[in-house]
């Protein structure tokens, strides 16, 4: 293990975090004079402490050996989110946004992993600087903290560790290298990311939002996070325009970012040539249609309660309202955005709607996007593998090859997909079991577990769309914080660091 290199990298990462804290401090200073906010000192102190820690680590690791091994890369990627969260929670503690370490760390980890679950029940009372930092944690975590460092700071050099770091941050079956050099690829990805954020902020500012709200929601949307500057989330604005804009950008942010690069150089056909894109479009269309039909069916039966009817748009919603409700629900869940709109409480819609909602949570968006979940490309390989197995059972002599984008999928990749799906399900049930031991009911524990590992945000019951996660016991919040981290790093990147084999010297 190259410990000098690790200190150097973490020093640079903390210096980078302190820069974005400084931006948030600037926002707080502006609103100190514009609105009388008092959070600028808390953010300034956090910025100074983070910068000092970063500078000390950077200085102590300057005489590092060149290159990076795989173990170094795994450790950096896994610990970066924990280190960022420990420093990122300081403004919440210093200002009093949360009154304990557990809630502060949970809020920071939920931000950086773009899960969007919150323990705050007084968001409307928070000052502008804290709200901006809260959204900034989403934006930094969206495309990946480490990818950002690779884009701006050519400190890694060569080695298998740098490639591993990139692959771990660009989710899916493997990193999509747009250019021969990782740093060049990372810069282009972040350029696309920034452009989409600015575009979303501009369009949202044309609606009923202030510029401050538009920037915050844009950062959360493009990161598919879910934090909003109001307790009622997007329902605060009572605007179909806002819901459509956010849903459209959630769709965009759920696509593989490499497709936007190809579109930028005139290769628009790459969108429809990409099989994962076609699968994702079909999933969105099919589930939107399914929810439209289900809403009309449930509203027409005798056993539908008054609460269900009100939660699904009142006594006589028009088709466009039902369509908007269904499309927004599909996009906010499959993208792992987790925003709440005007008609958002799928928990109140009834148990019939839970199963397709959980399927969308677990599915997630495309590889190389900011969305959570298993990723559509894995779902495609999983389904095709099952189909191939059935064909071989019926016709033992027939050669059945799993293909993706007209190319055979290696057997090793299929095994990895199956292994990840298995571990993913096992961890959800294990988390569900632990949460029930801690006192949550079955409904809340199960929904919370799926939401945490899928980085979605809302769960069921006590953590459903209409509630925060404040009622979860402290031990559960710590466990769920690391569940969110495992979900963000797609499980194996984090779990491998916990194995004795990882720390064994050869």
PDB file of C-alpha atoms in Angstrom, residues 238-366:
ATOM      1  CA  UNK A 238     -47.767  23.636  -7.351  1.00  0.00           C
ATOM      2  CA  UNK A 239     -46.493  23.748 -10.923  1.00  0.00           C
ATOM      3  CA  UNK A 240     -46.897  21.170 -13.685  1.00  0.00           C
ATOM      4  CA  UNK A 241     -44.141  23.060 -15.571  1.00  0.00           C
ATOM      5  CA  UNK A 242     -41.633  22.371 -12.779  1.00  0.00           C
ATOM      6  CA  UNK A 243     -42.631  18.711 -12.606  1.00  0.00           C
ATOM      7  CA  UNK A 244     -42.229  18.185 -16.349  1.00  0.00           C
ATOM      8  CA  UNK A 245     -38.862  19.980 -16.503  1.00  0.00           C
ATOM      9  CA  UNK A 246     -37.508  18.000 -13.551  1.00  0.00           C
ATOM     10  CA  UNK A 247     -38.867  14.702 -14.926  1.00  0.00           C
ATOM     11  CA  UNK A 248     -37.299  15.354 -18.345  1.00  0.00           C
ATOM     12  CA  UNK A 249     -33.922  16.180 -16.831  1.00  0.00           C
ATOM     13  CA  UNK A 250     -34.135  13.126 -14.580  1.00  0.00           C
ATOM     14  CA  UNK A 251     -34.593  11.105 -17.771  1.00  0.00           C
ATOM     15  CA  UNK A 252     -31.592  12.821 -19.368  1.00  0.00           C
ATOM     16  CA  UNK A 253     -29.416  12.337 -16.267  1.00  0.00           C
ATOM     17  CA  UNK A 254     -30.338   8.635 -16.212  1.00  0.00           C
ATOM     18  CA  UNK A 255     -28.713   8.058 -19.610  1.00  0.00           C
ATOM     19  CA  UNK A 256     -25.108   7.088 -20.228  1.00  0.00           C
ATOM     20  CA  UNK A 257     -23.208  10.390 -20.399  1.00  0.00           C
ATOM     21  CA  UNK A 258     -20.978   9.062 -23.147  1.00  0.00           C
ATOM     22  CA  UNK A 259     -24.004   9.226 -25.485  1.00  0.00           C
ATOM     23  CA  UNK A 260     -24.113  13.005 -25.049  1.00  0.00           C
ATOM     24  CA  UNK A 261     -20.457  13.197 -26.005  1.00  0.00           C
ATOM     25  CA  UNK A 262     -21.149  11.262 -29.203  1.00  0.00           C
ATOM     26  CA  UNK A 263     -24.140  13.503 -29.908  1.00  0.00           C
ATOM     27  CA  UNK A 264     -21.887  16.533 -29.460  1.00  0.00           C
ATOM     28  CA  UNK A 265     -19.559  15.327 -32.208  1.00  0.00           C
ATOM     29  CA  UNK A 266     -22.466  14.620 -34.571  1.00  0.00           C
ATOM     30  CA  UNK A 267     -22.948  10.906 -33.897  1.00  0.00           C
ATOM     31  CA  UNK A 268     -26.623  11.083 -32.894  1.00  0.00           C
ATOM     32  CA  UNK A 269     -27.282   7.552 -34.154  1.00  0.00           C
ATOM     33  CA  UNK A 270     -25.326   6.231 -31.193  1.00  0.00           C
ATOM     34  CA  UNK A 271     -28.397   6.827 -29.021  1.00  0.00           C
ATOM     35  CA  UNK A 272     -30.637   4.329 -30.787  1.00  0.00           C
ATOM     36  CA  UNK A 273     -27.747   1.988 -31.573  1.00  0.00           C
ATOM     37  CA  UNK A 274     -27.143   1.657 -27.834  1.00  0.00           C
ATOM     38  CA  UNK A 275     -29.207  -1.300 -26.652  1.00  0.00           C
ATOM     39  CA  UNK A 276     -29.265  -0.118 -23.042  1.00  0.00           C
ATOM     40  CA  UNK A 277     -30.820   3.190 -24.168  1.00  0.00           C
ATOM     41  CA  UNK A 278     -33.551   1.295 -26.027  1.00  0.00           C
ATOM     42  CA  UNK A 279     -34.235  -0.854 -22.958  1.00  0.00           C
ATOM     43  CA  UNK A 280     -34.443   2.222 -20.745  1.00  0.00           C
ATOM     44  CA  UNK A 281     -36.878   4.029 -23.061  1.00  0.00           C
ATOM     45  CA  UNK A 282     -39.111   0.948 -23.154  1.00  0.00           C
ATOM     46  CA  UNK A 283     -39.019   0.620 -19.368  1.00  0.00           C
ATOM     47  CA  UNK A 284     -40.042   4.265 -18.906  1.00  0.00           C
ATOM     48  CA  UNK A 285     -42.841   4.060 -21.489  1.00  0.00           C
ATOM     49  CA  UNK A 286     -44.192   0.697 -20.288  1.00  0.00           C
ATOM     50  CA  UNK A 287     -44.214   1.603 -16.599  1.00  0.00           C
ATOM     51  CA  UNK A 288     -45.707   5.041 -17.267  1.00  0.00           C
ATOM     52  CA  UNK A 289     -48.522   3.367 -19.196  1.00  0.00           C
ATOM     53  CA  UNK A 290     -48.872   0.744 -16.459  1.00  0.00           C
ATOM     54  CA  UNK A 291     -49.289   3.370 -13.732  1.00  0.00           C
ATOM     55  CA  UNK A 292     -51.813   5.322 -15.826  1.00  0.00           C
ATOM     56  CA  UNK A 293     -53.915   2.181 -16.229  1.00  0.00           C
ATOM     57  CA  UNK A 294     -53.499   1.178 -12.572  1.00  0.00           C
ATOM     58  CA  UNK A 295     -54.580   4.622 -11.333  1.00  0.00           C
ATOM     59  CA  UNK A 296     -57.756   4.509 -13.416  1.00  0.00           C
ATOM     60  CA  UNK A 297     -58.501   0.937 -12.331  1.00  0.00           C
ATOM     61  CA  UNK A 298     -58.014   1.628  -8.617  1.00  0.00           C
ATOM     62  CA  UNK A 299     -60.128   4.786  -8.806  1.00  0.00           C
ATOM     63  CA  UNK A 300     -62.986   2.852 -10.402  1.00  0.00           C
ATOM     64  CA  UNK A 301     -63.282   0.014  -7.865  1.00  0.00           C
ATOM     65  CA  UNK A 302     -65.546   0.084  -4.836  1.00  0.00           C
ATOM     66  CA  UNK A 303     -62.834  -0.731  -2.292  1.00  0.00           C
ATOM     67  CA  UNK A 304     -60.719   2.360  -3.110  1.00  0.00           C
ATOM     68  CA  UNK A 305     -60.583   4.517   0.037  1.00  0.00           C
ATOM     69  CA  UNK A 306     -61.096   8.266   0.121  1.00  0.00           C
ATOM     70  CA  UNK A 307     -57.443   8.680   1.069  1.00  0.00           C
ATOM     71  CA  UNK A 308     -56.343   6.763  -2.025  1.00  0.00           C
ATOM     72  CA  UNK A 309     -58.573   8.826  -4.293  1.00  0.00           C
ATOM     73  CA  UNK A 310     -57.250  12.103  -2.876  1.00  0.00           C
ATOM     74  CA  UNK A 311     -53.630  10.891  -3.158  1.00  0.00           C
ATOM     75  CA  UNK A 312     -54.225  10.079  -6.833  1.00  0.00           C
ATOM     76  CA  UNK A 313     -55.454  13.510  -7.886  1.00  0.00           C
ATOM     77  CA  UNK A 314     -58.813  13.996  -6.226  1.00  0.00           C
ATOM     78  CA  UNK A 315     -62.279  13.104  -7.420  1.00  0.00           C
ATOM     79  CA  UNK A 316     -61.970  13.924 -11.119  1.00  0.00           C
ATOM     80  CA  UNK A 317     -58.418  14.401 -12.431  1.00  0.00           C
ATOM     81  CA  UNK A 318     -57.976  14.886 -16.151  1.00  0.00           C
ATOM     82  CA  UNK A 319     -55.956  12.499 -18.292  1.00  0.00           C
ATOM     83  CA  UNK A 320     -53.028  14.946 -18.479  1.00  0.00           C
ATOM     84  CA  UNK A 321     -52.901  15.095 -14.683  1.00  0.00           C
ATOM     85  CA  UNK A 322     -52.824  11.293 -14.440  1.00  0.00           C
ATOM     86  CA  UNK A 323     -50.204  11.119 -17.183  1.00  0.00           C
ATOM     87  CA  UNK A 324     -48.049  13.746 -15.438  1.00  0.00           C
ATOM     88  CA  UNK A 325     -48.438  11.942 -12.128  1.00  0.00           C
ATOM     89  CA  UNK A 326     -47.428   8.611 -13.649  1.00  0.00           C
ATOM     90  CA  UNK A 327     -44.522   9.926 -15.725  1.00  0.00           C
ATOM     91  CA  UNK A 328     -43.093  11.904 -12.825  1.00  0.00           C
ATOM     92  CA  UNK A 329     -43.426   8.935 -10.481  1.00  0.00           C
ATOM     93  CA  UNK A 330     -41.640   6.614 -12.911  1.00  0.00           C
ATOM     94  CA  UNK A 331     -38.825   9.080 -13.529  1.00  0.00           C
ATOM     95  CA  UNK A 332     -38.254  10.109  -9.918  1.00  0.00           C
ATOM     96  CA  UNK A 333     -38.057   6.428  -8.876  1.00  0.00           C
ATOM     97  CA  UNK A 334     -36.156   4.803 -11.761  1.00  0.00           C
ATOM     98  CA  UNK A 335     -33.619   7.647 -11.808  1.00  0.00           C
ATOM     99  CA  UNK A 336     -33.281   7.450  -7.982  1.00  0.00           C
ATOM    100  CA  UNK A 337     -34.161  11.156  -7.866  1.00  0.00           C
ATOM    101  CA  UNK A 338     -36.738  10.713  -5.130  1.00  0.00           C
ATOM    102  CA  UNK A 339     -38.412  14.131  -5.488  1.00  0.00           C
ATOM    103  CA  UNK A 340     -41.959  14.631  -4.220  1.00  0.00           C
ATOM    104  CA  UNK A 341     -44.407  16.327  -6.567  1.00  0.00           C
ATOM    105  CA  UNK A 342     -48.003  17.496  -6.119  1.00  0.00           C
ATOM    106  CA  UNK A 343     -49.367  13.917  -6.161  1.00  0.00           C
ATOM    107  CA  UNK A 344     -46.415  11.946  -4.919  1.00  0.00           C
ATOM    108  CA  UNK A 345     -47.344   9.621  -2.076  1.00  0.00           C
ATOM    109  CA  UNK A 346     -47.252   6.189  -3.682  1.00  0.00           C
ATOM    110  CA  UNK A 347     -47.475   4.761  -0.155  1.00  0.00           C
ATOM    111  CA  UNK A 348     -50.985   6.213   0.102  1.00  0.00           C
ATOM    112  CA  UNK A 349     -51.888   4.953  -3.384  1.00  0.00           C
ATOM    113  CA  UNK A 350     -52.040   1.449  -1.946  1.00  0.00           C
ATOM    114  CA  UNK A 351     -50.067  -1.806  -1.871  1.00  0.00           C
ATOM    115  CA  UNK A 352     -50.835  -2.516  -5.523  1.00  0.00           C
ATOM    116  CA  UNK A 353     -48.422   0.252  -6.522  1.00  0.00           C
ATOM    117  CA  UNK A 354     -45.558  -0.858  -4.289  1.00  0.00           C
ATOM    118  CA  UNK A 355     -44.356  -3.814  -6.368  1.00  0.00           C
ATOM    119  CA  UNK A 356     -43.767  -1.944  -9.656  1.00  0.00           C
ATOM    120  CA  UNK A 357     -42.242   0.912  -7.652  1.00  0.00           C
ATOM    121  CA  UNK A 358     -39.725  -1.454  -6.042  1.00  0.00           C
ATOM    122  CA  UNK A 359     -38.910  -2.959  -9.448  1.00  0.00           C
ATOM    123  CA  UNK A 360     -38.070   0.532 -10.736  1.00  0.00           C
ATOM    124  CA  UNK A 361     -35.963   1.265  -7.638  1.00  0.00           C
ATOM    125  CA  UNK A 362     -33.897  -1.865  -8.102  1.00  0.00           C
ATOM    126  CA  UNK A 363     -33.586  -1.406 -11.864  1.00  0.00           C
ATOM    127  CA  UNK A 364     -32.242   2.160 -11.806  1.00  0.00           C
ATOM    128  CA  UNK A 365     -30.908   4.124 -14.762  1.00  0.00           C
ATOM    129  CA  UNK A 366     -28.234   3.444 -17.361  1.00  0.00           C
TER     130      UNK A 366
END
